Amino acid sequence: MKSISIFKNELFLLFSAIIFNILLLIYSVSNLSISYNEAVIYFQKVNFLSIVTNASTILFGRNDYALRLPFLVLHFLNIFLIYKVSKPILKRKSDRLISAILYMFLPGVLASAILINEAGFVIFITLLIVYFEQNKMFKSFVFMLLVSLIISEPFISLYIAIIFFGIFKRDKKLAIFGLIFCLAWFWLNGIDAYGKPKGYFIDTIGVFAAVFSPLIFIYFIYTIYRIAIKEEKTFLWFVAITAFGICSIISIRQRPSLEMFLPFCVIFMPVMVRTFFSSYRARLPKFRIKYKFTTIIVLAVLFSNSSATIFHNFLYFFLKDPKDHFAYKYDVAKELAKKLNELGISYVKTDQNLALRLKFYGVLRGKEYILSRSKNDNCDQTIINIKKLGKQIDKFYLCKII
């Protein structure tokens, strides 16, 4: 009875953490505008992401919440799957809870939950594949690999990991399937080696550190290395090290497409938690002080990074130039469209990028008004200031054509 009570309590804590996490993300969505790249996906491309986002806005209306709803739903499902995948790795239910909570608050995971990107789908499919491998459900495993070909491009490192894992386990069938899917990937996508060779390794490491938060990323590297030299090598380890290894090698020559590799690394969290608690619990209580102190520092850094992702508006107060803000390209458009609607204006002539963003909020291309960031002395102008929390982040000049 006691174990059942503890389990129910942990499930309650997990869902409480998920609800809190989702509420924070909804708040973050309320402060976002559609970016130009997102608008291109929504209006101009015909691919998996455009179909999903258009379907959502058809069902729930054209607004930012509907636009980002599919990614929030996937985020919720991925947290649940992380908890399930943790079961064979973490024997204690409390450890699984910690693993899921740490995962859901990683800065990169938070960003993938509210921006239009493939990461959530990649994580979802990969976690299902890992779950089916853990439970020896080979038919379901192969079926999800077939599903992965729908998105296709990000999964090459997963297919290579399957080859390596099959060879390591001396499982010819698994290695052959990995090879088949690798060949299918190359047939669908080809190989793209572009531009002059240039090193982006440091930049790539910086992005990884931002996605994990710096100290957790260091522990990610340590865990991968530790398992490589002296611990059991699971399929999840092969997935993470293959993605990180290929990404690092590519970055020596050119800038890698990080969305093809990062999703396979953030799901390594259960193994990182296991490694930490194995070291922590192997020591007597009086020798655990440095671990507790280190944990406090790591969690404090994670909290600050995650808070910056959610409450990014407040960072404008500390920046001289608002355009230096990492989320600037996701700001302005919604507020600008609202100001134009208040003026009774639904048609403007402006630059192509801004016009496509405004289109999402119902402001279309027209010739009666010119909207620009440059002042035009040849006409009477209305100045439109865009502010966040009282601080001006942009200014536009609206000129009526006579």
Short mmCIF file of C-alpha atoms in Angstrom, two decimals:
data_model
loop_
_atom_site.label_atom_id
_atom_site.label_comp_id
_atom_site.label_asym_id
_atom_site.label_seq_id
_atom_site.Cartn_x
_atom_site.Cartn_y
_atom_site.Cartn_z
CA MET A 1 0.00 0.00 0.00
CA LYS A 2 2.84 2.35 0.86
CA SER A 3 4.56 1.85 -2.52
CA ILE A 4 1.26 2.45 -4.34
CA SER A 5 0.76 5.66 -2.36
CA ILE A 6 4.29 6.82 -3.22
CA PHE A 7 3.74 6.00 -6.89
CA LYS A 8 0.47 7.93 -6.98
CA ASN A 9 2.17 10.84 -5.24
CA GLU A 10 4.98 10.85 -7.80
CA LEU A 11 2.50 10.74 -10.68
CA PHE A 12 0.70 13.67 -9.06
CA LEU A 13 4.00 15.55 -8.78
CA LEU A 14 4.86 14.73 -12.40
CA PHE A 15 1.54 16.00 -13.74
CA SER A 16 1.74 19.05 -11.46
CA ALA A 17 5.19 19.82 -12.89
CA ILE A 18 3.87 19.31 -16.44
CA ILE A 19 0.92 21.64 -15.83
CA PHE A 20 3.24 24.28 -14.35
CA ASN A 21 5.60 23.85 -17.30
CA ILE A 22 2.77 24.14 -19.85
CA LEU A 23 1.40 27.27 -18.14
CA LEU A 24 4.83 28.90 -18.37
CA LEU A 25 5.01 28.00 -22.05
CA ILE A 26 1.54 29.42 -22.70
CA TYR A 27 2.69 32.65 -21.06
CA SER A 28 5.75 32.64 -23.32
CA VAL A 29 3.56 32.08 -26.41
CA SER A 30 1.48 35.11 -25.44
CA ASN A 31 4.61 37.24 -25.87
CA LEU A 32 5.69 35.79 -29.22
CA SER A 33 4.95 36.86 -32.78
CA ILE A 34 5.33 34.70 -35.84
CA SER A 35 8.87 35.04 -37.22
CA TYR A 36 9.68 35.45 -40.90
CA ASN A 37 10.99 31.88 -41.21
CA GLU A 38 7.85 30.56 -39.50
CA ALA A 39 5.67 32.65 -41.82
CA VAL A 40 7.48 31.17 -44.83
CA ILE A 41 6.72 27.66 -43.54
CA TYR A 42 3.09 28.57 -42.84
CA PHE A 43 2.28 30.43 -46.08
CA GLN A 44 4.74 29.35 -48.75
CA LYS A 45 6.03 25.85 -48.11
CA VAL A 46 4.26 22.54 -48.55
CA ASN A 47 5.84 20.18 -46.06
CA PHE A 48 5.06 18.34 -42.86
CA LEU A 49 5.33 21.43 -40.63
CA SER A 50 3.19 23.60 -42.91
CA ILE A 51 0.45 20.96 -43.02
CA VAL A 52 0.43 20.61 -39.22
CA THR A 53 0.39 24.35 -38.49
CA ASN A 54 -2.24 25.14 -41.12
CA ALA A 55 -4.46 22.31 -39.87
CA SER A 56 -4.21 23.63 -36.31
CA THR A 57 -5.14 27.20 -37.27
CA ILE A 58 -8.03 25.97 -39.43
CA LEU A 59 -9.41 24.11 -36.41
CA PHE A 60 -8.72 26.72 -33.72
CA GLY A 61 -8.44 30.01 -35.59
CA ARG A 62 -5.46 31.95 -36.89
CA ASN A 63 -3.64 33.02 -33.74
CA ASP A 64 -0.34 32.31 -32.02
CA TYR A 65 -1.82 29.78 -29.61
CA ALA A 66 -3.29 27.66 -32.41
CA LEU A 67 -0.11 28.05 -34.47
CA ARG A 68 2.02 26.60 -31.67
CA LEU A 69 -0.49 24.17 -30.17
CA PRO A 70 0.82 21.04 -31.99
CA PHE A 71 4.28 21.63 -30.53
CA LEU A 72 2.92 22.10 -27.01
CA VAL A 73 0.96 18.85 -27.30
CA LEU A 74 4.07 17.03 -28.53
CA HIS A 75 6.05 18.49 -25.64
CA PHE A 76 3.54 16.99 -23.19
CA LEU A 77 3.70 13.58 -24.91
CA ASN A 78 7.49 13.66 -24.97
CA ILE A 79 7.66 14.28 -21.22
CA PHE A 80 5.46 11.25 -20.66
CA LEU A 81 7.64 9.16 -23.00
CA ILE A 82 10.82 10.28 -21.23
CA TYR A 83 9.27 9.03 -18.00
CA LYS A 84 8.39 5.69 -19.64
CA VAL A 85 11.79 5.27 -21.29
CA SER A 86 13.42 5.98 -17.92
CA LYS A 87 11.84 2.89 -16.34
CA PRO A 88 14.50 0.33 -17.40
CA ILE A 89 17.26 2.88 -16.71
CA LEU A 90 16.15 4.32 -13.35
CA LYS A 91 14.81 1.83 -10.84
CA ARG A 92 13.54 4.43 -8.38
CA LYS A 93 10.34 6.23 -9.34
CA SER A 94 11.66 9.41 -7.74
CA ASP A 95 14.68 9.31 -10.08
CA ARG A 96 12.36 9.01 -13.08
CA LEU A 97 10.43 12.01 -11.83
CA ILE A 98 13.64 14.04 -11.52
CA SER A 99 14.71 12.97 -15.01
CA ALA A 100 11.39 14.05 -16.55
CA ILE A 101 11.39 17.40 -14.72
CA LEU A 102 14.98 18.19 -15.72
CA TYR A 103 14.17 17.28 -19.32
CA MET A 104 11.07 19.48 -19.53
CA PHE A 105 12.97 22.52 -18.23
CA LEU A 106 16.00 22.28 -20.52
CA PRO A 107 16.17 25.62 -22.41
CA GLY A 108 16.31 23.91 -25.81
CA VAL A 109 13.35 21.68 -24.99
CA LEU A 110 11.33 24.71 -23.86
CA ALA A 111 12.14 26.51 -27.12
CA SER A 112 11.21 23.48 -29.24
CA ALA A 113 7.82 23.36 -27.49
CA ILE A 114 6.74 26.81 -28.68
CA LEU A 115 8.55 27.42 -31.98
CA ILE A 116 7.69 25.93 -35.37
CA ASN A 117 10.32 23.23 -35.77
CA GLU A 118 10.75 19.51 -36.30
CA ALA A 119 12.50 18.82 -32.98
CA GLY A 120 9.35 17.82 -31.08
CA PHE A 121 8.36 15.32 -33.77
CA VAL A 122 11.91 13.95 -33.95
CA ILE A 123 12.04 13.48 -30.18
CA PHE A 124 8.60 11.85 -30.15
CA ILE A 125 9.44 9.32 -32.87
CA THR A 126 12.90 8.62 -31.42
CA LEU A 127 11.55 8.02 -27.92
CA LEU A 128 8.99 5.59 -29.31
CA ILE A 129 11.77 3.77 -31.19
CA VAL A 130 13.86 3.61 -27.99
CA TYR A 131 10.84 2.38 -26.03
CA PHE A 132 10.12 -0.37 -28.57
CA GLU A 133 13.79 -1.42 -28.53
CA GLN A 134 13.77 -1.58 -24.74
CA ASN A 135 10.68 -3.79 -24.77
CA LYS A 136 11.82 -6.00 -27.68
CA MET A 137 8.88 -4.92 -29.87
CA PHE A 138 10.70 -5.34 -33.18
CA LYS A 139 7.72 -4.91 -35.53
CA SER A 140 6.72 -1.66 -33.83
CA PHE A 141 10.38 -0.62 -33.89
CA VAL A 142 10.57 -1.07 -37.68
CA PHE A 143 7.18 0.59 -38.20
CA MET A 144 8.36 3.74 -36.40
CA LEU A 145 11.50 3.75 -38.52
CA LEU A 146 9.24 3.78 -41.57
CA VAL A 147 7.29 6.67 -40.05
CA SER A 148 10.57 8.53 -39.51
CA LEU A 149 11.11 8.59 -43.28
CA ILE A 150 8.12 10.99 -43.52
CA ILE A 151 10.22 13.67 -41.83
CA SER A 152 13.37 11.98 -43.12
CA GLU A 153 16.14 14.56 -42.96
CA PRO A 154 16.94 14.66 -39.21
CA PHE A 155 17.08 10.89 -38.72
CA ILE A 156 20.34 9.95 -40.45
CA SER A 157 22.28 9.87 -37.16
CA LEU A 158 19.62 7.57 -35.68
CA TYR A 159 19.97 5.13 -38.58
CA ILE A 160 23.76 5.13 -38.20
CA ALA A 161 23.35 4.57 -34.45
CA ILE A 162 21.21 1.51 -35.21
CA ILE A 163 23.99 0.12 -37.42
CA PHE A 164 26.60 0.63 -34.68
CA PHE A 165 24.31 -0.82 -32.01
CA GLY A 166 23.52 -3.84 -34.19
CA ILE A 167 27.24 -4.47 -34.77
CA PHE A 168 27.99 -4.01 -31.05
CA LYS A 169 25.23 -6.46 -30.07
CA ARG A 170 26.15 -8.80 -32.95
CA ASP A 171 22.59 -8.49 -34.17
CA LYS A 172 22.83 -8.80 -37.97
CA LYS A 173 19.13 -8.13 -38.50
CA LEU A 174 19.30 -4.84 -36.60
CA ALA A 175 22.46 -3.71 -38.39
CA ILE A 176 20.96 -4.57 -41.79
CA PHE A 177 17.79 -2.60 -41.04
CA GLY A 178 19.93 0.36 -39.99
CA LEU A 179 21.86 0.11 -43.25
CA ILE A 180 18.65 -0.11 -45.31
CA PHE A 181 17.26 3.04 -43.71
CA CYS A 182 20.60 4.81 -44.18
CA LEU A 183 20.52 4.03 -47.89
CA ALA A 184 16.88 5.17 -48.06
CA TRP A 185 17.86 8.43 -46.39
CA PHE A 186 20.70 9.06 -48.87
CA TRP A 187 18.35 8.27 -51.75
CA LEU A 188 15.78 10.78 -50.45
CA ASN A 189 18.16 13.54 -49.36
CA GLY A 190 21.58 13.05 -50.92
CA ILE A 191 24.75 14.57 -49.44
CA ASP A 192 25.12 18.33 -49.12
CA ALA A 193 28.68 19.61 -48.67
CA TYR A 194 28.51 23.32 -49.45
CA GLY A 195 30.78 26.34 -49.42
CA LYS A 196 34.43 26.66 -48.51
CA PRO A 197 35.63 24.56 -45.57
CA LYS A 198 35.34 26.58 -42.38
CA GLY A 199 35.37 25.51 -38.75
CA TYR A 200 32.23 25.97 -36.66
CA PHE A 201 33.14 23.60 -33.84
CA ILE A 202 33.24 26.27 -31.12
CA ASP A 203 29.94 27.75 -32.33
CA THR A 204 28.37 24.29 -32.31
CA ILE A 205 29.55 23.59 -28.76
CA GLY A 206 28.13 26.96 -27.73
CA VAL A 207 24.70 26.06 -29.12
CA PHE A 208 24.77 22.69 -27.37
CA ALA A 209 25.65 24.45 -24.11
CA ALA A 210 22.74 26.87 -24.58
CA VAL A 211 20.29 24.04 -25.31
CA PHE A 212 21.28 22.01 -22.24
CA SER A 213 22.48 24.92 -20.07
CA PRO A 214 26.28 25.03 -19.78
CA LEU A 215 26.89 22.87 -16.69
CA ILE A 216 24.42 20.17 -17.70
CA PHE A 217 26.10 20.03 -21.11
CA ILE A 218 29.46 19.44 -19.42
CA TYR A 219 27.87 16.58 -17.50
CA PHE A 220 26.41 15.26 -20.77
CA ILE A 221 29.95 15.02 -22.18
CA TYR A 222 31.20 13.40 -18.97
CA THR A 223 28.40 10.80 -18.96
CA ILE A 224 29.00 9.84 -22.59
CA TYR A 225 32.73 9.45 -21.89
CA ARG A 226 32.22 7.50 -18.66
CA ILE A 227 29.88 5.01 -20.32
CA ALA A 228 32.29 4.66 -23.24
CA ILE A 229 35.11 3.48 -20.98
CA LYS A 230 33.47 1.47 -18.24
CA GLU A 231 29.67 1.12 -18.22
CA GLU A 232 26.97 -0.75 -20.10
CA LYS A 233 26.32 0.70 -23.54
CA THR A 234 22.60 0.89 -24.26
CA PHE A 235 20.80 1.83 -27.46
CA LEU A 236 20.07 5.27 -25.99
CA TRP A 237 23.80 5.83 -25.46
CA PHE A 238 24.51 4.89 -29.08
CA VAL A 239 21.82 7.33 -30.26
CA ALA A 240 23.26 10.24 -28.24
CA ILE A 241 26.96 9.64 -28.95
CA THR A 242 26.38 9.07 -32.68
CA ALA A 243 24.40 12.30 -33.04
CA PHE A 244 26.92 14.33 -31.04
CA GLY A 245 29.89 12.71 -32.77
CA ILE A 246 28.60 13.26 -36.32
CA CYS A 247 27.60 16.83 -35.51
CA SER A 248 31.05 17.57 -34.06
CA ILE A 249 32.83 16.10 -37.10
CA ILE A 250 30.67 18.05 -39.57
CA SER A 251 31.22 21.28 -37.62
CA ILE A 252 34.96 21.06 -38.30
CA ARG A 253 34.25 21.70 -42.00
CA GLN A 254 30.93 23.55 -42.16
CA ARG A 255 28.03 24.81 -40.07
CA PRO A 256 25.89 21.77 -39.20
CA SER A 257 22.11 21.81 -39.19
CA LEU A 258 21.81 21.45 -35.43
CA GLU A 259 18.12 20.53 -35.44
CA MET A 260 19.26 17.27 -37.06
CA PHE A 261 21.33 16.32 -34.00
CA LEU A 262 20.19 18.10 -30.83
CA PRO A 263 16.92 16.15 -30.38
CA PHE A 264 18.89 12.89 -30.10
CA CYS A 265 21.05 14.35 -27.33
CA VAL A 266 18.47 15.94 -25.00
CA ILE A 267 16.72 12.56 -24.58
CA PHE A 268 19.90 11.28 -22.90
CA MET A 269 18.73 12.86 -19.63
CA PRO A 270 17.65 9.56 -17.91
CA VAL A 271 21.16 8.14 -18.36
CA MET A 272 22.72 11.34 -17.00
CA VAL A 273 20.47 11.16 -13.92
CA ARG A 274 21.40 7.50 -13.38
CA THR A 275 25.12 8.28 -13.61
CA PHE A 276 24.80 11.11 -11.11
CA PHE A 277 22.85 9.11 -8.52
CA SER A 278 25.15 6.10 -8.94
CA SER A 279 28.09 8.27 -7.92
CA TYR A 280 26.12 10.09 -5.24
CA ARG A 281 24.69 7.03 -3.50
CA ALA A 282 27.97 5.12 -3.62
CA ARG A 283 29.35 7.54 -1.03
CA LEU A 284 28.67 7.85 2.65
CA PRO A 285 26.46 10.81 3.65
CA LYS A 286 29.39 12.84 5.00
CA PHE A 287 31.13 12.61 1.61
CA ARG A 288 28.10 13.78 -0.36
CA ILE A 289 28.45 17.47 0.51
CA LYS A 290 30.36 18.40 -2.66
CA TYR A 291 27.71 16.64 -4.77
CA LYS A 292 24.94 18.59 -3.05
CA PHE A 293 26.81 21.86 -3.50
CA THR A 294 27.50 21.12 -7.18
CA THR A 295 23.85 20.16 -7.72
CA ILE A 296 22.67 23.48 -6.28
CA ILE A 297 24.96 25.38 -8.66
CA VAL A 298 23.89 23.30 -11.68
CA LEU A 299 20.19 23.76 -10.89
CA ALA A 300 20.68 27.49 -10.30
CA VAL A 301 22.29 27.89 -13.74
CA LEU A 302 19.54 25.78 -15.32
CA PHE A 303 16.89 27.89 -13.59
CA SER A 304 18.44 31.13 -14.86
CA ASN A 305 18.72 29.81 -18.43
CA SER A 306 15.19 28.42 -18.45
CA SER A 307 13.81 31.63 -16.96
CA ALA A 308 15.53 33.65 -19.70
CA THR A 309 13.79 31.45 -22.27
CA ILE A 310 10.33 31.85 -20.72
CA PHE A 311 10.54 35.45 -19.49
CA HIS A 312 12.65 36.73 -22.38
CA ASN A 313 10.76 40.04 -22.47
CA PHE A 314 12.51 41.22 -19.33
CA LEU A 315 15.92 40.92 -21.01
CA TYR A 316 15.13 44.00 -23.12
CA PHE A 317 15.75 46.12 -20.02
CA PHE A 318 19.41 45.08 -20.05
CA LEU A 319 20.08 45.59 -23.76
CA LYS A 320 21.04 48.87 -25.37
CA ASP A 321 20.00 47.66 -28.83
CA PRO A 322 16.78 45.56 -28.76
CA LYS A 323 17.86 43.83 -31.97
CA ASP A 324 20.60 42.09 -29.97
CA HIS A 325 17.91 40.13 -28.11
CA PHE A 326 17.91 36.44 -29.08
CA ALA A 327 14.10 36.49 -29.42
CA TYR A 328 13.81 39.78 -31.31
CA LYS A 329 12.86 38.07 -34.58
CA TYR A 330 9.87 36.58 -32.72
CA ASP A 331 8.68 39.99 -31.53
CA VAL A 332 7.10 43.15 -32.99
CA ALA A 333 4.76 41.76 -35.71
CA LYS A 334 1.77 40.96 -33.48
CA GLU A 335 1.99 44.26 -31.60
CA LEU A 336 2.41 46.18 -34.85
CA ALA A 337 -0.63 44.51 -36.42
CA LYS A 338 -2.67 45.37 -33.32
CA LYS A 339 -1.64 49.04 -33.58
CA LEU A 340 -2.58 49.11 -37.27
CA ASN A 341 -5.96 47.54 -36.54
CA GLU A 342 -6.60 50.18 -33.87
CA LEU A 343 -5.98 52.80 -36.57
CA GLY A 344 -8.46 51.02 -38.83
CA ILE A 345 -5.76 49.98 -41.30
CA SER A 346 -5.76 46.50 -42.86
CA TYR A 347 -3.60 47.11 -45.96
CA VAL A 348 -0.05 48.47 -46.05
CA LYS A 349 2.94 48.56 -48.36
CA THR A 350 6.08 47.41 -46.55
CA ASP A 351 9.12 45.19 -47.01
CA GLN A 352 8.57 41.58 -48.01
CA ASN A 353 9.63 40.00 -44.73
CA LEU A 354 7.43 42.17 -42.54
CA ALA A 355 4.50 41.91 -44.97
CA LEU A 356 4.49 38.12 -44.72
CA ARG A 357 4.51 38.27 -40.91
CA LEU A 358 1.72 40.85 -40.79
CA LYS A 359 -0.36 38.70 -43.14
CA PHE A 360 -0.74 36.13 -40.37
CA TYR A 361 -2.44 38.79 -38.22
CA GLY A 362 -4.78 39.97 -40.97
CA VAL A 363 -2.81 42.96 -42.28
CA LEU A 364 -2.41 42.46 -46.03
CA ARG A 365 -0.46 44.12 -48.82
CA GLY A 366 -1.94 47.35 -50.14
CA LYS A 367 -0.96 50.69 -51.70
CA GLU A 368 -2.80 53.27 -49.61
CA TYR A 369 -0.30 53.32 -46.75
CA ILE A 370 3.48 52.88 -46.65
CA LEU A 371 4.94 51.34 -43.51
CA SER A 372 8.67 51.54 -42.90
CA ARG A 373 11.31 52.04 -40.23
CA SER A 374 12.66 55.06 -42.15
CA LYS A 375 11.22 58.54 -41.86
CA ASN A 376 9.73 60.07 -45.01
CA ASP A 377 9.51 63.87 -44.97
CA ASN A 378 7.34 63.97 -48.10
CA CYS A 379 4.13 63.03 -46.30
CA ASP A 380 2.30 63.36 -43.02
CA GLN A 381 3.34 60.42 -40.91
CA THR A 382 2.00 58.54 -37.95
CA ILE A 383 4.69 57.20 -35.64
CA ILE A 384 4.03 53.72 -34.27
CA ASN A 385 6.14 52.77 -31.27
CA ILE A 386 6.38 49.11 -30.30
CA LYS A 387 7.05 48.56 -26.62
CA LYS A 388 7.68 45.60 -24.36
CA LEU A 389 7.00 46.16 -20.67
CA GLY A 390 7.21 49.89 -21.25
CA LYS A 391 10.53 49.84 -23.15
CA GLN A 392 10.57 50.77 -26.82
CA ILE A 393 11.97 47.98 -28.99
CA ASP A 394 11.02 49.27 -32.44
CA LYS A 395 9.61 52.29 -34.27
CA PHE A 396 7.67 52.50 -37.54
CA TYR A 397 6.51 55.38 -39.72
CA LEU A 398 3.11 55.09 -41.37
CA CYS A 399 2.66 57.31 -44.41
CA LYS A 400 -0.63 57.72 -46.28
CA ILE A 401 -0.19 57.92 -50.04
CA ILE A 402 -2.12 60.87 -51.50
#
